[in-house]
Amino acid sequence: MNFLRKYYYGDIPGENLGGGKSSEAKEWPLWEVFIRSKQGLDHKHVGSLHAADAQMAIENARDVYTRRQEGVSIWVVESKFIHASNPDEAESFYEPSNDKVYRHPTFYDLPDELTHM
Amino acid sequence: MSVQELEQIFNDKIENEVRIEPRDWMPEKYRQTLIRQISQHAHSEIVGMLPEGNWISRAPSLKRKQILIAKVQDEAGHGLYLYSAAETLGITRDQMIEQLHSGKAKYSSIFNYPTLTWADMGAIGWLVDGAAIMNQVPLCRASFGPYSRAMIRVCKEESFHQRQGFETLLVLSKGTDEQKAMVQDAIDRWWWPSLMMFGPHDSDSQHSEQSMKWKIKRFSNDELRQRFVDMIAEQVKLLGMTLPDPDLKWNEERQHYDFGPINWAEFWNVVSGNGPCNKQRLDARKKAWEDGAWVREAAVAHAEKRATRKEMVAA
């Protein structure tokens, strides 16, 4: 069982991000791709790809993820710049909201005659 | 938390159809089996571009050429979605490529067969992509999030592949006697290898049981293979062609088609590297990687140049 703590950036382990300074940069860094499929919608994470820089990443993202007009806007972020919460700590991290039922509209018992609420 | 507790949480997720995401705790064997399966699936897409890529320069019309190019491009994209999913599990692209080239990682055995005529393009789209779809639709519900999402994307695109294949054969089946014979010949060569795509009999399948327990795999090899036979046995009638199996017969009691025995010696031979095109396929991939080294290096150099130029303009 591997007990070493790996540092993750988004979904990718830290040592696998590739890229680096000039002579050592043989492998293109990994980028996460977000696509807005239609005006009015959010950008959604669709996957990752390797590219030498941001412009190439955007062009590659267009070629891989928008072949059937599935995008009007593309964001790319190097995977190493995505910081994520730790799922192992999820229970304690999200605990404060578990017992605050009064935040939900259904907590409030109001007469049926009351309209528009 | 103890390993037992983590394992319990993991098993509960599987039980309740809650997807496992890359940073969730998972048994090491689950991780390894997914790395193996997803990377081999990715390799299959990339190697799968070769038998069809063979006919792009000789497609009979501009329309067919455009369609074939689009299909082959799609396969490249599918490979990329899958490599992307595999990378979330801790393996790098370079490692996966190395495994393919060294023979450590396999790819679907179907791509070790040659494409001898234009009708092969139709047969592949109809039978090979058809079998792939049969396999991939259940994978859309695989327990590992990135794999299931990649499969959903792939399945949306795959149906065009199967339809264009069948349509290609349909057009030929209404043509000259020569064209009709070409269709029948292609079907005769691609039928049995397509059945082999579903893998060995359940009883001989090494990884199946664990994969089913972990809900990576949803249906057994034999189950999917039977569904495929039932489907194709009906579709082939519309082409006015036959499947090369004298034992193929509707069984009223089972409500399925009975079919003949698969040549397992051929299957294991091809899987272990002795198929007609194994060496050719791997050589092509290695050559592409080696010949492309300058492109990878040039891209890095170009990116650095662009970055420097930008800094100079800003300064």
Short mmCIF file of C-alpha atoms in Angstrom, two decimals:
data_model
loop_
_atom_site.label_atom_id
_atom_site.label_comp_id
_atom_site.label_asym_id
_atom_site.label_seq_id
_atom_site.Cartn_x
_atom_site.Cartn_y
_atom_site.Cartn_z
CA MET A 1 0.00 0.00 0.00
CA ASN A 2 1.43 3.34 -1.00
CA PHE A 3 1.34 5.75 1.92
CA LEU A 4 3.36 8.52 0.26
CA ARG A 5 1.41 11.73 0.03
CA LYS A 6 1.13 12.81 -3.57
CA TYR A 7 0.46 16.41 -4.35
CA TYR A 8 -2.29 16.73 -6.88
CA TYR A 9 -3.14 19.60 -9.18
CA GLY A 10 -6.73 19.10 -10.25
CA ASP A 11 -6.76 15.42 -11.18
CA ILE A 12 -3.10 15.05 -12.12
CA PRO A 13 -0.30 14.00 -9.71
CA GLY A 14 2.36 16.72 -9.33
CA GLU A 15 5.27 14.85 -10.84
CA ASN A 16 3.40 14.09 -14.08
CA LEU A 17 2.75 17.63 -15.24
CA GLY A 18 5.65 17.79 -17.70
CA GLY A 19 7.09 21.02 -19.04
CA GLY A 20 9.98 22.91 -17.46
CA LYS A 21 12.91 25.09 -18.46
CA SER A 22 14.43 25.09 -21.97
CA SER A 23 16.79 22.14 -22.30
CA GLU A 24 14.87 19.80 -20.00
CA ALA A 25 11.51 20.59 -21.58
CA LYS A 26 11.23 17.54 -23.82
CA GLU A 27 7.69 16.69 -22.81
CA TRP A 28 4.96 19.22 -23.46
CA PRO A 29 3.13 20.26 -20.28
CA LEU A 30 -0.38 19.06 -19.56
CA TRP A 31 -3.30 21.47 -19.87
CA GLU A 32 -6.90 21.20 -18.65
CA VAL A 33 -9.52 22.27 -21.18
CA PHE A 34 -12.80 24.07 -20.45
CA ILE A 35 -15.38 24.68 -23.19
CA ARG A 36 -18.40 26.96 -23.29
CA SER A 37 -20.70 25.13 -25.69
CA LYS A 38 -23.18 27.96 -26.15
CA GLN A 39 -23.54 31.60 -25.20
CA GLY A 40 -25.30 31.72 -21.84
CA LEU A 41 -23.70 28.54 -20.47
CA ASP A 42 -20.66 28.11 -18.21
CA HIS A 43 -17.35 26.75 -19.38
CA LYS A 44 -17.28 23.05 -18.58
CA HIS A 45 -14.24 20.84 -17.98
CA VAL A 46 -13.95 18.39 -20.87
CA GLY A 47 -10.54 16.79 -20.42
CA SER A 48 -6.84 17.45 -20.84
CA LEU A 49 -4.17 17.52 -23.52
CA HIS A 50 -0.46 18.14 -23.98
CA ALA A 51 0.78 21.27 -25.79
CA ALA A 52 3.95 23.35 -25.88
CA ASP A 53 2.21 26.61 -24.95
CA ALA A 54 -1.21 28.21 -24.47
CA GLN A 55 -1.82 29.06 -28.11
CA MET A 56 -1.05 25.52 -29.20
CA ALA A 57 -3.22 24.22 -26.37
CA ILE A 58 -6.17 26.28 -27.57
CA GLU A 59 -5.71 25.15 -31.17
CA ASN A 60 -5.41 21.53 -30.10
CA ALA A 61 -8.46 21.88 -27.87
CA ARG A 62 -10.42 23.20 -30.84
CA ASP A 63 -9.27 20.24 -32.96
CA VAL A 64 -10.04 17.60 -30.35
CA TYR A 65 -13.08 18.94 -28.49
CA THR A 66 -15.08 21.05 -30.96
CA ARG A 67 -15.28 18.97 -34.12
CA ARG A 68 -19.04 19.11 -34.16
CA GLN A 69 -19.54 22.73 -33.23
CA GLU A 70 -19.58 21.92 -29.55
CA GLY A 71 -17.86 25.15 -28.50
CA VAL A 72 -18.01 28.93 -28.74
CA SER A 73 -15.24 29.56 -26.23
CA ILE A 74 -12.20 27.64 -24.99
CA TRP A 75 -10.19 28.12 -21.79
CA VAL A 76 -6.95 26.24 -21.21
CA VAL A 77 -5.08 26.17 -17.93
CA GLU A 78 -1.84 24.34 -17.24
CA SER A 79 -2.81 21.48 -14.96
CA LYS A 80 -0.24 22.57 -12.38
CA PHE A 81 -2.21 25.79 -11.78
CA ILE A 82 -5.38 23.97 -10.77
CA HIS A 83 -5.63 23.69 -7.02
CA ALA A 84 -8.17 21.29 -5.60
CA SER A 85 -9.76 20.41 -2.30
CA ASN A 86 -8.76 17.11 -0.76
CA PRO A 87 -11.47 14.46 -1.08
CA ASP A 88 -10.09 12.63 1.98
CA GLU A 89 -10.97 15.68 4.06
CA ALA A 90 -14.40 16.09 2.46
CA GLU A 91 -16.34 15.02 5.51
CA SER A 92 -14.89 17.60 7.85
CA PHE A 93 -14.50 20.22 5.13
CA TYR A 94 -18.17 20.26 4.20
CA GLU A 95 -19.50 19.44 7.66
CA PRO A 96 -20.54 22.98 8.67
CA SER A 97 -23.38 23.05 6.12
CA ASN A 98 -24.82 19.66 7.09
CA ASP A 99 -27.03 20.87 9.94
CA LYS A 100 -28.06 24.29 8.68
CA VAL A 101 -31.50 23.25 7.45
CA TYR A 102 -32.79 26.80 7.82
CA ARG A 103 -30.84 27.67 4.67
CA HIS A 104 -33.35 25.68 2.62
CA PRO A 105 -36.70 27.19 1.57
CA THR A 106 -38.53 24.02 2.62
CA PHE A 107 -37.72 24.69 6.28
CA TYR A 108 -40.36 27.41 6.37
CA ASP A 109 -43.95 26.31 6.89
CA LEU A 110 -46.25 28.93 5.37
CA PRO A 111 -50.01 28.90 4.69
CA ASP A 112 -51.15 27.60 1.27
CA GLU A 113 -53.15 30.80 0.67
CA LEU A 114 -49.87 32.72 0.43
CA THR A 115 -49.20 33.23 -3.27
CA HIS A 116 -46.02 34.08 -5.22
CA MET A 117 -43.62 32.69 -2.59
CA MET B 1 -8.50 6.24 8.57
CA SER B 2 -7.47 2.60 8.24
CA VAL B 3 -7.15 0.86 4.91
CA GLN B 4 -10.17 -1.28 5.79
CA GLU B 5 -12.28 1.81 6.39
CA LEU B 6 -11.11 3.42 3.13
CA GLU B 7 -11.85 0.18 1.31
CA GLN B 8 -15.33 0.09 2.82
CA ILE B 9 -16.04 3.64 1.64
CA PHE B 10 -14.78 2.67 -1.82
CA ASN B 11 -16.91 -0.47 -1.96
CA ASP B 12 -19.99 1.44 -0.80
CA LYS B 13 -19.50 3.91 -3.67
CA ILE B 14 -19.28 1.03 -6.16
CA GLU B 15 -22.35 -0.59 -4.64
CA ASN B 16 -24.35 2.65 -4.85
CA GLU B 17 -23.29 3.57 -8.40
CA VAL B 18 -21.37 6.59 -7.10
CA ARG B 19 -18.55 7.36 -9.50
CA ILE B 20 -14.93 7.10 -8.40
CA GLU B 21 -12.99 10.24 -9.30
CA PRO B 22 -9.19 10.42 -9.78
CA ARG B 23 -8.28 11.73 -6.34
CA ASP B 24 -10.55 9.40 -4.39
CA TRP B 25 -8.87 6.58 -2.48
CA MET B 26 -8.96 3.37 -4.53
CA PRO B 27 -7.40 -0.09 -4.21
CA GLU B 28 -4.06 -0.18 -6.00
CA LYS B 29 -5.31 -3.08 -8.14
CA TYR B 30 -8.32 -1.03 -9.26
CA ARG B 31 -5.97 1.75 -10.31
CA GLN B 32 -3.66 -0.66 -12.15
CA THR B 33 -6.43 -2.51 -13.95
CA LEU B 34 -7.91 0.79 -15.12
CA ILE B 35 -4.53 2.08 -16.29
CA ARG B 36 -4.12 -1.14 -18.27
CA GLN B 37 -7.62 -1.11 -19.76
CA ILE B 38 -7.87 2.61 -20.55
CA SER B 39 -4.36 2.88 -22.02
CA GLN B 40 -4.91 -0.21 -24.18
CA HIS B 41 -8.22 1.22 -25.32
CA ALA B 42 -6.40 4.46 -26.24
CA HIS B 43 -3.67 2.54 -28.10
CA SER B 44 -6.41 0.67 -30.01
CA GLU B 45 -7.88 3.93 -31.29
CA ILE B 46 -4.51 5.22 -32.49
CA VAL B 47 -3.39 1.96 -34.08
CA GLY B 48 -6.92 1.65 -35.49
CA MET B 49 -6.24 4.70 -37.65
CA LEU B 50 -3.72 2.69 -39.69
CA PRO B 51 -5.84 0.07 -41.53
CA GLU B 52 -8.30 2.75 -42.66
CA GLY B 53 -5.68 5.43 -43.22
CA ASN B 54 -4.37 3.01 -45.84
CA TRP B 55 -7.29 3.81 -48.18
CA ILE B 56 -7.60 7.58 -47.84
CA SER B 57 -5.46 8.19 -50.92
CA ARG B 58 -7.49 5.67 -52.92
CA ALA B 59 -11.07 6.46 -51.91
CA PRO B 60 -13.34 6.20 -54.98
CA SER B 61 -14.76 9.73 -54.71
CA LEU B 62 -14.11 13.05 -52.96
CA LYS B 63 -17.15 12.49 -50.74
CA ARG B 64 -15.84 9.10 -49.58
CA LYS B 65 -12.38 10.58 -49.06
CA GLN B 66 -13.75 13.35 -46.85
CA ILE B 67 -15.85 10.86 -44.88
CA LEU B 68 -12.92 8.49 -44.36
CA ILE B 69 -10.61 11.33 -43.29
CA ALA B 70 -13.26 12.51 -40.79
CA LYS B 71 -13.61 9.02 -39.37
CA VAL B 72 -9.85 8.54 -38.98
CA GLN B 73 -9.54 11.98 -37.36
CA ASP B 74 -12.29 10.97 -34.93
CA GLU B 75 -10.26 7.89 -33.96
CA ALA B 76 -7.28 10.11 -33.17
CA GLY B 77 -9.54 12.23 -30.96
CA HIS B 78 -10.89 9.15 -29.21
CA GLY B 79 -7.34 8.04 -28.45
CA LEU B 80 -6.64 11.46 -26.98
CA TYR B 81 -9.75 11.43 -24.74
CA LEU B 82 -8.66 8.05 -23.42
CA TYR B 83 -4.99 8.96 -22.88
CA SER B 84 -6.30 11.99 -21.01
CA ALA B 85 -8.45 9.75 -18.78
CA ALA B 86 -5.57 7.34 -18.14
CA GLU B 87 -3.26 10.19 -17.15
CA THR B 88 -5.52 11.07 -14.22
CA LEU B 89 -4.50 7.72 -12.69
CA GLY B 90 -0.83 8.59 -12.46
CA ILE B 91 0.71 7.29 -15.68
CA THR B 92 2.27 9.71 -18.17
CA ARG B 93 1.79 9.85 -21.93
CA ASP B 94 5.46 9.02 -22.54
CA GLN B 95 5.18 5.93 -20.31
CA MET B 96 2.11 4.71 -22.19
CA ILE B 97 3.76 5.21 -25.59
CA GLU B 98 6.81 3.33 -24.34
CA GLN B 99 4.62 0.44 -23.21
CA LEU B 100 2.94 0.26 -26.61
CA HIS B 101 6.24 0.29 -28.48
CA SER B 102 7.86 -2.31 -26.23
CA GLY B 103 4.88 -4.64 -26.61
CA LYS B 104 4.10 -4.47 -22.89
CA ALA B 105 0.74 -2.85 -23.64
CA LYS B 106 -1.62 -4.44 -26.13
CA TYR B 107 -4.23 -3.01 -28.46
CA SER B 108 -7.33 -4.54 -29.96
CA SER B 109 -6.34 -7.54 -32.08
CA ILE B 110 -8.74 -6.59 -34.89
CA PHE B 111 -6.32 -3.96 -36.14
CA ASN B 112 -3.74 -6.61 -36.97
CA TYR B 113 -5.69 -7.59 -40.08
CA PRO B 114 -4.98 -6.02 -43.50
CA THR B 115 -7.38 -3.85 -45.50
CA LEU B 116 -7.28 -5.35 -48.98
CA THR B 117 -10.10 -3.62 -50.87
CA TRP B 118 -12.27 -0.51 -50.71
CA ALA B 119 -15.14 -2.67 -49.44
CA ASP B 120 -13.03 -3.31 -46.33
CA MET B 121 -13.73 0.32 -45.38
CA GLY B 122 -17.43 -0.46 -45.33
CA ALA B 123 -16.97 -3.76 -43.53
CA ILE B 124 -14.83 -2.13 -40.85
CA GLY B 125 -17.29 0.70 -40.25
CA TRP B 126 -20.21 -1.69 -40.03
CA LEU B 127 -18.70 -4.68 -38.21
CA VAL B 128 -15.68 -3.38 -36.30
CA ASP B 129 -17.18 -0.07 -35.18
CA GLY B 130 -20.45 -1.95 -34.61
CA ALA B 131 -18.70 -4.33 -32.23
CA ALA B 132 -16.89 -1.41 -30.59
CA ILE B 133 -20.21 0.37 -29.98
CA MET B 134 -21.67 -2.79 -28.42
CA ASN B 135 -18.73 -2.81 -26.03
CA GLN B 136 -18.55 0.93 -25.39
CA VAL B 137 -22.17 1.75 -24.59
CA PRO B 138 -22.05 -0.17 -21.27
CA LEU B 139 -18.68 1.46 -20.54
CA CYS B 140 -20.49 4.81 -20.40
CA ARG B 141 -21.53 3.58 -16.95
CA ALA B 142 -18.08 2.40 -15.87
CA SER B 143 -17.40 3.16 -12.22
CA PHE B 144 -14.40 5.43 -12.91
CA GLY B 145 -15.61 8.97 -13.73
CA PRO B 146 -13.10 10.06 -16.39
CA TYR B 147 -13.43 6.74 -18.26
CA SER B 148 -17.23 6.86 -18.33
CA ARG B 149 -17.24 10.50 -19.45
CA ALA B 150 -14.73 9.77 -22.21
CA MET B 151 -16.92 6.87 -23.35
CA ILE B 152 -20.03 9.05 -23.50
CA ARG B 153 -18.20 11.44 -25.79
CA VAL B 154 -16.87 8.57 -27.92
CA CYS B 155 -20.26 6.89 -28.30
CA LYS B 156 -21.84 10.07 -29.64
CA GLU B 157 -19.29 10.11 -32.45
CA GLU B 158 -19.12 6.39 -33.07
CA SER B 159 -22.61 6.02 -34.53
CA PHE B 160 -21.62 8.02 -37.63
CA HIS B 161 -18.79 5.52 -38.12
CA GLN B 162 -21.12 2.55 -38.18
CA ARG B 163 -23.70 4.24 -40.41
CA GLN B 164 -21.15 5.37 -43.01
CA GLY B 165 -19.75 1.82 -43.10
CA PHE B 166 -23.09 0.21 -43.72
CA GLU B 167 -24.00 2.87 -46.27
CA THR B 168 -20.75 2.24 -48.15
CA LEU B 169 -21.63 -1.45 -48.42
CA LEU B 170 -25.25 -0.71 -49.30
CA VAL B 171 -24.20 1.40 -52.28
CA LEU B 172 -21.76 -1.30 -53.47
CA SER B 173 -24.35 -4.06 -52.96
CA LYS B 174 -26.57 -2.33 -55.54
CA GLY B 175 -23.75 -2.05 -58.09
CA THR B 176 -22.00 -4.33 -60.53
CA ASP B 177 -21.40 -8.05 -59.99
CA GLU B 178 -17.77 -7.21 -59.27
CA GLN B 179 -18.74 -4.73 -56.57
CA LYS B 180 -21.17 -7.20 -54.98
CA ALA B 181 -18.47 -9.86 -54.92
CA MET B 182 -16.10 -7.37 -53.31
CA VAL B 183 -18.63 -6.72 -50.52
CA GLN B 184 -19.13 -10.44 -49.84
CA ASP B 185 -15.38 -11.02 -49.81
CA ALA B 186 -14.81 -8.20 -47.29
CA ILE B 187 -17.57 -9.56 -45.03
CA ASP B 188 -16.08 -13.05 -45.29
CA ARG B 189 -12.71 -11.76 -44.07
CA TRP B 190 -13.88 -9.40 -41.31
CA TRP B 191 -16.70 -11.40 -39.71
CA TRP B 192 -14.79 -13.83 -37.49
CA PRO B 193 -12.14 -11.30 -36.39
CA SER B 194 -15.00 -8.96 -35.37
CA LEU B 195 -16.45 -11.71 -33.16
CA MET B 196 -13.01 -12.10 -31.60
CA MET B 197 -13.10 -8.42 -30.61
CA PHE B 198 -15.30 -9.39 -27.69
CA GLY B 199 -12.44 -11.36 -26.18
CA PRO B 200 -12.15 -14.93 -25.02
CA HIS B 201 -15.03 -16.99 -23.67
CA ASP B 202 -16.07 -15.85 -20.21
CA SER B 203 -14.54 -18.99 -18.73
CA ASP B 204 -11.14 -18.11 -20.23
CA SER B 205 -11.25 -14.42 -19.43
CA GLN B 206 -8.59 -13.52 -16.88
CA HIS B 207 -9.68 -10.06 -15.78
CA SER B 208 -13.44 -10.23 -16.23
CA GLU B 209 -14.56 -11.28 -12.77
CA GLN B 210 -12.74 -8.53 -10.90
CA SER B 211 -13.70 -5.94 -13.52
CA MET B 212 -17.37 -6.86 -13.10
CA LYS B 213 -17.10 -6.68 -9.28
CA TRP B 214 -15.68 -3.19 -9.61
CA LYS B 215 -18.35 -2.25 -12.19
CA ILE B 216 -15.80 -1.32 -14.81
CA LYS B 217 -17.27 -4.03 -16.97
CA ARG B 218 -21.05 -4.41 -17.01
CA PHE B 219 -21.71 -7.33 -19.34
CA SER B 220 -19.71 -10.47 -20.04
CA ASN B 221 -17.79 -11.12 -23.28
CA ASP B 222 -20.15 -13.88 -24.38
CA GLU B 223 -23.25 -11.81 -23.62
CA LEU B 224 -22.06 -8.89 -25.75
CA ARG B 225 -20.90 -11.22 -28.50
CA GLN B 226 -24.35 -12.86 -28.67
CA ARG B 227 -26.06 -9.46 -28.87
CA PHE B 228 -23.73 -8.50 -31.72
CA VAL B 229 -24.44 -11.69 -33.69
CA ASP B 230 -28.20 -11.21 -33.28
CA MET B 231 -27.94 -7.63 -34.53
CA ILE B 232 -25.67 -8.27 -37.52
CA ALA B 233 -27.51 -11.42 -38.64
CA GLU B 234 -30.55 -9.22 -39.28
CA GLN B 235 -28.66 -6.25 -40.80
CA VAL B 236 -26.78 -8.40 -43.32
CA LYS B 237 -30.10 -9.36 -44.95
CA LEU B 238 -30.55 -5.75 -46.11
CA LEU B 239 -27.27 -6.02 -48.00
CA GLY B 240 -28.37 -9.21 -49.73
CA MET B 241 -25.18 -10.81 -48.43
CA THR B 242 -24.37 -13.73 -46.12
CA LEU B 243 -22.18 -14.21 -43.06
CA PRO B 244 -19.49 -16.87 -43.51
CA ASP B 245 -20.91 -19.22 -40.89
CA PRO B 246 -22.79 -22.37 -41.96
CA ASP B 247 -23.89 -22.88 -38.34
CA LEU B 248 -25.57 -19.48 -38.05
CA LYS B 249 -29.23 -20.22 -37.36
CA TRP B 250 -32.09 -18.64 -35.41
CA ASN B 251 -32.90 -20.67 -32.31
CA GLU B 252 -36.57 -20.21 -31.49
CA GLU B 253 -36.20 -21.65 -28.00
CA ARG B 254 -33.27 -19.42 -26.97
CA GLN B 255 -34.62 -16.45 -28.95
CA HIS B 256 -31.05 -15.88 -30.17
CA TYR B 257 -28.94 -16.88 -33.16
CA ASP B 258 -26.82 -19.99 -32.73
CA PHE B 259 -23.40 -19.56 -34.33
CA GLY B 260 -20.34 -21.65 -35.11
CA PRO B 261 -17.14 -22.11 -33.13
CA ILE B 262 -14.53 -19.35 -33.10
CA ASN B 263 -11.00 -20.25 -34.10
CA TRP B 264 -9.37 -19.58 -30.72
CA ALA B 265 -5.94 -20.64 -31.96
CA GLU B 266 -6.09 -17.74 -34.41
CA PHE B 267 -7.29 -15.40 -31.65
CA TRP B 268 -4.45 -16.23 -29.24
CA ASN B 269 -1.92 -16.14 -32.07
CA VAL B 270 -2.93 -12.64 -33.12
CA VAL B 271 -3.14 -11.40 -29.50
CA SER B 272 0.36 -12.69 -28.80
CA GLY B 273 1.89 -10.95 -31.82
CA ASN B 274 1.59 -13.43 -34.69
CA GLY B 275 -1.23 -11.85 -36.66
CA PRO B 276 -0.86 -10.79 -40.32
CA CYS B 277 -0.04 -7.13 -39.56
CA ASN B 278 1.23 -6.97 -35.99
CA LYS B 279 4.77 -6.10 -36.95
CA GLN B 280 3.64 -3.63 -39.60
CA ARG B 281 1.37 -1.79 -37.16
CA LEU B 282 3.96 -1.47 -34.43
CA ASP B 283 6.68 -0.45 -36.90
CA ALA B 284 4.37 2.27 -38.23
CA ARG B 285 3.75 3.61 -34.72
CA LYS B 286 7.43 3.56 -33.78
CA LYS B 287 8.37 5.29 -37.02
CA ALA B 288 5.72 7.95 -36.48
CA TRP B 289 7.07 8.59 -32.97
CA GLU B 290 10.72 8.73 -34.07
CA ASP B 291 10.08 10.75 -37.22
CA GLY B 292 7.97 13.13 -35.18
CA ALA B 293 10.62 13.90 -32.58
CA TRP B 294 11.73 17.03 -34.43
CA VAL B 295 8.13 18.30 -34.38
CA ARG B 296 7.89 17.91 -30.62
CA GLU B 297 11.22 19.63 -30.11
CA ALA B 298 10.44 22.38 -32.62
CA ALA B 299 7.14 23.10 -30.91
CA VAL B 300 8.91 23.63 -27.58
CA ALA B 301 11.54 25.86 -29.21
CA HIS B 302 8.84 27.83 -31.01
CA ALA B 303 6.86 28.28 -27.83
CA GLU B 304 9.93 29.59 -26.04
CA LYS B 305 10.67 31.98 -28.90
CA ARG B 306 7.08 33.25 -28.79
CA ALA B 307 7.30 33.77 -25.03
CA THR B 308 10.60 35.69 -25.33
CA ARG B 309 9.20 37.88 -28.11
CA LYS B 310 6.18 38.68 -25.94
CA GLU B 311 8.42 39.65 -23.02
CA MET B 312 10.47 41.91 -25.28
CA VAL B 313 7.36 43.64 -26.59
CA ALA B 314 6.07 44.14 -23.04
CA ALA B 315 9.41 45.48 -21.80
#
